[in-house]
Coordinates of C-alpha atoms in Angstrom, one line a residue:
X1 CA 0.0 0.0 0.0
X2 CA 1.3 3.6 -0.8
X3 CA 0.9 6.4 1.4
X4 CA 1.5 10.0 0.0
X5 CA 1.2 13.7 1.4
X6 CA 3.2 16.8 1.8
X7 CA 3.8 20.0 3.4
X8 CA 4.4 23.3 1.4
X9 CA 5.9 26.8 2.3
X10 CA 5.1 29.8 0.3
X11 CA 7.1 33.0 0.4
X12 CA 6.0 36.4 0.0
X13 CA 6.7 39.9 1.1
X14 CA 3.7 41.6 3.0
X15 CA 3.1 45.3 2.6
X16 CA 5.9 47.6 4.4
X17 CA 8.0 44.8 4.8
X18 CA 10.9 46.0 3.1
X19 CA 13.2 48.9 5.1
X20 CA 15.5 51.6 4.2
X21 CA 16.9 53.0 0.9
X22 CA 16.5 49.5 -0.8
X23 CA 12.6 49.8 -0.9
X24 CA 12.7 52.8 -3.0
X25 CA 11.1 51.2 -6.0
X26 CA 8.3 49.9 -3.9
X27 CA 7.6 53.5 -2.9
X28 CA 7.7 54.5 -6.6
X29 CA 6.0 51.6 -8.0
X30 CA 8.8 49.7 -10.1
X31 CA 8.1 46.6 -7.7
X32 CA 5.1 45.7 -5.8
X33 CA 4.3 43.9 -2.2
X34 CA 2.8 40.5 -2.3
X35 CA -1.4 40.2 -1.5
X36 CA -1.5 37.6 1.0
X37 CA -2.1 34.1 0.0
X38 CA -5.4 32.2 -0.3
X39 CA -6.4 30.1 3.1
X40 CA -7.0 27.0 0.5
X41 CA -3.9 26.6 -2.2
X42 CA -4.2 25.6 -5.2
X43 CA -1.9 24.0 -7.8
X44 CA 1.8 25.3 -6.7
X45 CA 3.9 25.9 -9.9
X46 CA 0.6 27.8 -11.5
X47 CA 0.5 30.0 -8.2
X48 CA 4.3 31.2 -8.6
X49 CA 4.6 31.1 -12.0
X50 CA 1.5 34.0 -11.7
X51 CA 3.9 36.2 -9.4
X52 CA 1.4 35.5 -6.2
X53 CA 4.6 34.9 -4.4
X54 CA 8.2 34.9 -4.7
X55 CA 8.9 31.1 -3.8
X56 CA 7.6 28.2 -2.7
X57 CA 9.1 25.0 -1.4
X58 CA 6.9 22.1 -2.1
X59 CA 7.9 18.7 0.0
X60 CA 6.0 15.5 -1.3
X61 CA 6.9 12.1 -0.4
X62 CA 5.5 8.5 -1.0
X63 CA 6.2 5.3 1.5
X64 CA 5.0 1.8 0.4
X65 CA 4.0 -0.5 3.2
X66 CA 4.0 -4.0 3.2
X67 CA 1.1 -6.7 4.6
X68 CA 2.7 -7.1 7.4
X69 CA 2.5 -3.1 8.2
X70 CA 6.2 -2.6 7.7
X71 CA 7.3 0.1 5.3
X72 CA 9.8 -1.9 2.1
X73 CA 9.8 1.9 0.5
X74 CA 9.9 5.4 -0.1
X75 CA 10.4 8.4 -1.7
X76 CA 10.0 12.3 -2.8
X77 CA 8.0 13.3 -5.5
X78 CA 8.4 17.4 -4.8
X79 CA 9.7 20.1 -6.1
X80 CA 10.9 23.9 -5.3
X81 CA 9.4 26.9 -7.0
X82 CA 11.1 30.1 -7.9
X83 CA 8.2 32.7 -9.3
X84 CA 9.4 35.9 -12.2
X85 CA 10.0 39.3 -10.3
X86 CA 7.4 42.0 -11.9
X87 CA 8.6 45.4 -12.6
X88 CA 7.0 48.7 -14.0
X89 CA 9.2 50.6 -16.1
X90 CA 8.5 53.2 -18.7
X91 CA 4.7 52.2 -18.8
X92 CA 5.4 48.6 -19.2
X93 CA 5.3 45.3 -17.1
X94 CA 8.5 43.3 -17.5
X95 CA 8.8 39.5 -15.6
X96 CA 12.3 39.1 -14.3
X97 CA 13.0 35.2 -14.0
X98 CA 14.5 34.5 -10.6
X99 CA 17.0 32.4 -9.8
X100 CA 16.5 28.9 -8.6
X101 CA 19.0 26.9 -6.4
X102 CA 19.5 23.3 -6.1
X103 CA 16.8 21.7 -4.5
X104 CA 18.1 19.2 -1.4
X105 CA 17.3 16.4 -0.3
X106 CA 18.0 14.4 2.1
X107 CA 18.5 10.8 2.2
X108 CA 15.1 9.3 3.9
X109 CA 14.9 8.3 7.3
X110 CA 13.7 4.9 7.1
X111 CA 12.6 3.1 9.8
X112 CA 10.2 0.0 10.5
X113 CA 7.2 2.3 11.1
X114 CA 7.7 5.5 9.5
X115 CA 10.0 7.6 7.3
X116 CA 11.0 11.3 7.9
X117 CA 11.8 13.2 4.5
X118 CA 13.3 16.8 4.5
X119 CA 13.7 19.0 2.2
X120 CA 15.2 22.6 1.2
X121 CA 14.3 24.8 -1.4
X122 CA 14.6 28.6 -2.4
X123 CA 16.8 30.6 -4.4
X124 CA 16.7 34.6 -5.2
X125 CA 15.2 37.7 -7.5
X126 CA 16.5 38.0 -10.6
X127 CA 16.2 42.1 -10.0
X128 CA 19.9 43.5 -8.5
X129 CA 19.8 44.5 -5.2
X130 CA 23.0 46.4 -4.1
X131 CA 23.5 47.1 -0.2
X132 CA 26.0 46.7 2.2
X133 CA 26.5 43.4 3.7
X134 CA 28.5 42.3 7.3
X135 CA 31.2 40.1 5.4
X136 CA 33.9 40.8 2.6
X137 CA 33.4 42.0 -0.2
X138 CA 31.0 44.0 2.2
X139 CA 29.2 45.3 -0.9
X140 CA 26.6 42.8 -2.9
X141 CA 24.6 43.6 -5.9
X142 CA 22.9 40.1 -6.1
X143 CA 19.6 39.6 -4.0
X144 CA 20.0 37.8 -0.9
X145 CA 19.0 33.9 -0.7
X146 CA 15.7 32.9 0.6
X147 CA 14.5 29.6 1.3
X148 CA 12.7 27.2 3.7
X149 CA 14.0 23.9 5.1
X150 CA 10.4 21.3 6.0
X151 CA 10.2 18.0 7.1
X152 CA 7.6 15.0 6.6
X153 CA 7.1 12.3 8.8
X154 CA 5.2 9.6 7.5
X155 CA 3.8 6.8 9.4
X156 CA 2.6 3.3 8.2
X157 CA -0.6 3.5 10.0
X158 CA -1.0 6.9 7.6
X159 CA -0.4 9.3 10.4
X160 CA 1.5 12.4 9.1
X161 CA 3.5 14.8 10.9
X162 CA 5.6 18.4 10.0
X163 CA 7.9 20.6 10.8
X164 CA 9.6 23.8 9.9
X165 CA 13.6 23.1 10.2
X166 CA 14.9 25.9 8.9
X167 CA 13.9 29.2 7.0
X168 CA 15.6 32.9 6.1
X169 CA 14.3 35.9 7.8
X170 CA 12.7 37.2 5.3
X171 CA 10.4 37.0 3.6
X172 CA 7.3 35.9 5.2
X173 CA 6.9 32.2 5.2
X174 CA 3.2 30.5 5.6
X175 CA 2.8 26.3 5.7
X176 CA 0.2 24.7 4.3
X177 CA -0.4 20.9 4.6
X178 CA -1.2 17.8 2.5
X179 CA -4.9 19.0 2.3
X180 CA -3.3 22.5 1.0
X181 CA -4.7 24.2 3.9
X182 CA -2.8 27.0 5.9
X183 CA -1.5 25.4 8.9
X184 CA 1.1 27.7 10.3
X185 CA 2.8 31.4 9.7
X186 CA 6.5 32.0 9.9
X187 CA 6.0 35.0 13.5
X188 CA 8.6 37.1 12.4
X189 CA 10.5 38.8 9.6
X190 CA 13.6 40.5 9.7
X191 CA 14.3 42.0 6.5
X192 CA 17.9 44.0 7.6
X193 CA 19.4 40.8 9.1
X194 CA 18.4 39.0 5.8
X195 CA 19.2 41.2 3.3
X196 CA 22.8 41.9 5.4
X197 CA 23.8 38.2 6.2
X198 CA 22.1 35.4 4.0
X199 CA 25.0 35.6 1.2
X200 CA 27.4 33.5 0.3
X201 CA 28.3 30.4 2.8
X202 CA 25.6 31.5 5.0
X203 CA 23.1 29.8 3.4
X204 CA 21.7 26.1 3.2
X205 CA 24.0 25.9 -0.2
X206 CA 27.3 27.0 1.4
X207 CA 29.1 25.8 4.9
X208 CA 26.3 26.7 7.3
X209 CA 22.6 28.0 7.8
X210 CA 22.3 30.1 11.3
X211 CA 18.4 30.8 10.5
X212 CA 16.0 29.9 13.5
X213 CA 12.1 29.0 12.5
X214 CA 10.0 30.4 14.4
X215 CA 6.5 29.6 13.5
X216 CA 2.9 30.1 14.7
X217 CA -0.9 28.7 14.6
X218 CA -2.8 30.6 11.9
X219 CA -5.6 32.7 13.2
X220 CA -9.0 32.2 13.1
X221 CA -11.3 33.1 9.8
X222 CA -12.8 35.7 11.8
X223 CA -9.4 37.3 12.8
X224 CA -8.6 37.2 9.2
X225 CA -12.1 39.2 8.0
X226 CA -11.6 41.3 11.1
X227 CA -8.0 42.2 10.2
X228 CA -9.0 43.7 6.6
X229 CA -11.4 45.5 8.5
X230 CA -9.2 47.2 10.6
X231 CA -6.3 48.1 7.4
X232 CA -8.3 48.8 4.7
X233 CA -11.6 49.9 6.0
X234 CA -12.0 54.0 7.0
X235 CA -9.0 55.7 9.0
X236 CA -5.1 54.1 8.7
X237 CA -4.6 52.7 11.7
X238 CA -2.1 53.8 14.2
X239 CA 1.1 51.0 13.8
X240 CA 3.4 50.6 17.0
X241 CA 6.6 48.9 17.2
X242 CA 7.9 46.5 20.6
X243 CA 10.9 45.8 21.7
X244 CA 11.7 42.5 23.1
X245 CA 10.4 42.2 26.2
X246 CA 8.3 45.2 26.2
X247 CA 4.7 44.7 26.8
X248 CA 1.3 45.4 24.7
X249 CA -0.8 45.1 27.9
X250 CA -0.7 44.6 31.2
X251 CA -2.8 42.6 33.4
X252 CA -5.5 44.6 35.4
X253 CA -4.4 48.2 33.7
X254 CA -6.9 49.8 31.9
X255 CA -7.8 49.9 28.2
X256 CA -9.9 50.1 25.1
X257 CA -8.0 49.9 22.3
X258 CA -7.9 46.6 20.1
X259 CA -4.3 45.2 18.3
X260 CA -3.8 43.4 15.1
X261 CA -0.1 41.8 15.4
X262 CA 1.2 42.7 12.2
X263 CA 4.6 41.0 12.6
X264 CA 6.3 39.3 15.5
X265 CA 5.7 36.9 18.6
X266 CA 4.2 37.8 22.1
X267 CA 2.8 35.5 24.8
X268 CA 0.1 35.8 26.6
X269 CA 0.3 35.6 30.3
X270 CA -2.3 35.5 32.9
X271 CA -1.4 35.7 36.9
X272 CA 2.6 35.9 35.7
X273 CA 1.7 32.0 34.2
X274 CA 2.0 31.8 30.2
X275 CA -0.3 30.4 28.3
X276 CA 0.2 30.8 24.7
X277 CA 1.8 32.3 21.9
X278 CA 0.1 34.7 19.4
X279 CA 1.5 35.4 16.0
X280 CA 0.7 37.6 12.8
X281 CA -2.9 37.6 12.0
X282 CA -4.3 37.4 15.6
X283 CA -6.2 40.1 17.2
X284 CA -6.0 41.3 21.3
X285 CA -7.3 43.6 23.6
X286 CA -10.8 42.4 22.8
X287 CA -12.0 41.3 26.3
X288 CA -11.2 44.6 27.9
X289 CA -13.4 46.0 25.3
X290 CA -16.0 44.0 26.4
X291 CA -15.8 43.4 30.2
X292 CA -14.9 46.9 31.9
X293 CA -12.2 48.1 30.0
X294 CA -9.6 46.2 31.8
X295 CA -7.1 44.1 30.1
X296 CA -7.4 40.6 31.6
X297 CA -3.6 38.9 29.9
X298 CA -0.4 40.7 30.1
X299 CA 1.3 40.8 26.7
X300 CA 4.8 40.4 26.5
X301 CA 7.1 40.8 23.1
X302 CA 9.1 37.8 22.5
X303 CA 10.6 39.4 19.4
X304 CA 10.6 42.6 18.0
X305 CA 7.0 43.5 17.6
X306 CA 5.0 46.0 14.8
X307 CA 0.5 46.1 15.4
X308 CA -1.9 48.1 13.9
X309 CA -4.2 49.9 16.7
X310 CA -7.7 50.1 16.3
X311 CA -10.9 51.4 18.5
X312 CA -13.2 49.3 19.8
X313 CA -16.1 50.8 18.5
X314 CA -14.6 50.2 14.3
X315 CA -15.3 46.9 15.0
X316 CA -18.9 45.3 15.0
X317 CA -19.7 44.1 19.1
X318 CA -20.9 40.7 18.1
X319 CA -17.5 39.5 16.3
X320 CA -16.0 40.7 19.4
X321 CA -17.7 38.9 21.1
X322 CA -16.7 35.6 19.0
X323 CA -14.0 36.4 18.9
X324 CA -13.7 36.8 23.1
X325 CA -15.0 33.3 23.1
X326 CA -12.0 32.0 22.3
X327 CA -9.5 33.3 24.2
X328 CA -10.2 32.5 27.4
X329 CA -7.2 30.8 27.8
X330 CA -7.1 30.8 31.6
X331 CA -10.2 28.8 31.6
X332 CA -9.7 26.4 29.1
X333 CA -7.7 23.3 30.9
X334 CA -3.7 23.0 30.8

């Protein structure tokens, strides 16, 4: 009996991602930000090849078990996607091809009950990119790497399991699994670190790969229809930047303003005890709205931090309340 299924990263730069004199032709037009993609993906290579994102990795992998449940074989079937960079010059739309790298794959883990495949993929623009960079020749003109490292475990009773190994700091990374849902978000993107360090050896293709993966739970649908809400609907939001460590509320203080966490980690902690992590996408400061005005978590920056703030009163009072419903974390059992 074969078992199939896969795990898939796309990567795509949200809007305002990009900092200092390098996202000049964003600001002017000549490039564009990425739309965020679809909950539900489609068919990968169409998706990239339609500049929807910049790359995807795309980890597929096959076992064979025998009659007696043991597994006799197995195998990838994937492949890694590098999308055209479109630019606006002079009145015209020109695709720019990008650069693919070497896709790598690992020898499968094979053992009696289940088989663990990974797999990295990426590559970079084919548009220059000139900047200063931490290592000789200190100057590149060639776009940084990007890529994502994923793993598949495979079981022979059909149970499936993955995992984010490895990815750069930029751009933003989301996982979707072998039912081509959204599963996961990369929580934080560091676009000077990236475009100053990933060159060279310092990359999955050279001597070493120092990139951590930190990853989140996607948000609810409601967040999601909430979020566009709060960005595109009336007045720009106020957008505030944490530090590490620094906190979006505090326990038993007073307030009435709602966050969308735009980029970065925080956890949420009730009676100094933490309970969760919340990533881009999710929406806080809800319950305070709705039950005094007093915030009931303390919210603590575990990286650097950027949210939109929005009023309580932009945002209908029944989603609030859904969206209260769940997350009363200090209620629901450990």
């Amino acid at each position: 009996m074969r078992i199939t299924s896969s795990v898939t990263s796309v990567s795509w730069i949200p809007s305002e991602a990009i900092t200092g004199p390098v996202r000049l032709p964003m600001d002017v037009g000549v490039g564009h930000y990425d739309d965020p993609p679809p909950d539900q993906l489609g068919d990968v290579g169409t998706f990239v090849a339609a500049d929807r994102c910049r790359f995807a990795n795309e980890l597929a992998a096959w076992v064979e078990v025998d009659d007696a449940g043991r597994i006799s074989d197995a195998g990838y079937a994937g492949a890694g996607h590098v999308g055209p960079t479109s630019m606006r010059l002079l009145g015209r739309t020109l695709a720019i091809p990008g650069v693919a790298y070497p896709l790598l794959q690992a020898e499968p883990e094979i053992h009696p009950d289940r088989v663990r495949f990974v797999q990295t993929a990426g590559g970079r623009t084919g548009v220059p990119m000139p900047r200063p960079v931490r290592r000789p020749p200190f100057v590149r003109v060639t776009s940084p790497t990007a890529w994502t490292t994923l793993a598949c475990t495979i079981h022979s009773d059909g149970a499936v399991e993955h995992e984010v190994v490895d990815a750069s700091p930029f751009p933003r990374h989301w996982i979707y699994g072998g039912d081509a849902r959204l599963v996961a978000k990369s929580g934080y993107i560091d676009f000077q670190t990236w475009a100053e360090a990933n060159v060279g050896d310092h990359t999955p293709w050279g001597e070493s790969s120092t990139a951590e993966a930190l990853v989140t739970e996607v948000e609810t649908a409601l967040e999601r229809e909430l979020s566009l809400h709060i960005m595109r609907a009336g007045e720009r939001p106020e957008l505030r930047r944490l530090a590490v460590g620094e906190l979006l509320t505090r326990q038993g203080e007073p307030g009435s303003e709602l966050f969308l966490l735009l980029d970065g980690v925080v956890v949420v902690e009730v009676d100094d005890q933490p309970l969760a992590e919340l990533g881009p996408g999710s929406i806080v400061g809800e319950r305070a709205v709705l039950e005094g005005g007093v915030r009931t978590a303390t919210l603590r920056a575990t990286t650097p931090v950027r949210v939109a703030v929005a009023r309580g009163d932009q945002l209908d009072p029944a989603a609030l309340t859904e969206l209260a419903s769940g997350h009363r974390r200090e209620e629901q059992p450990s």
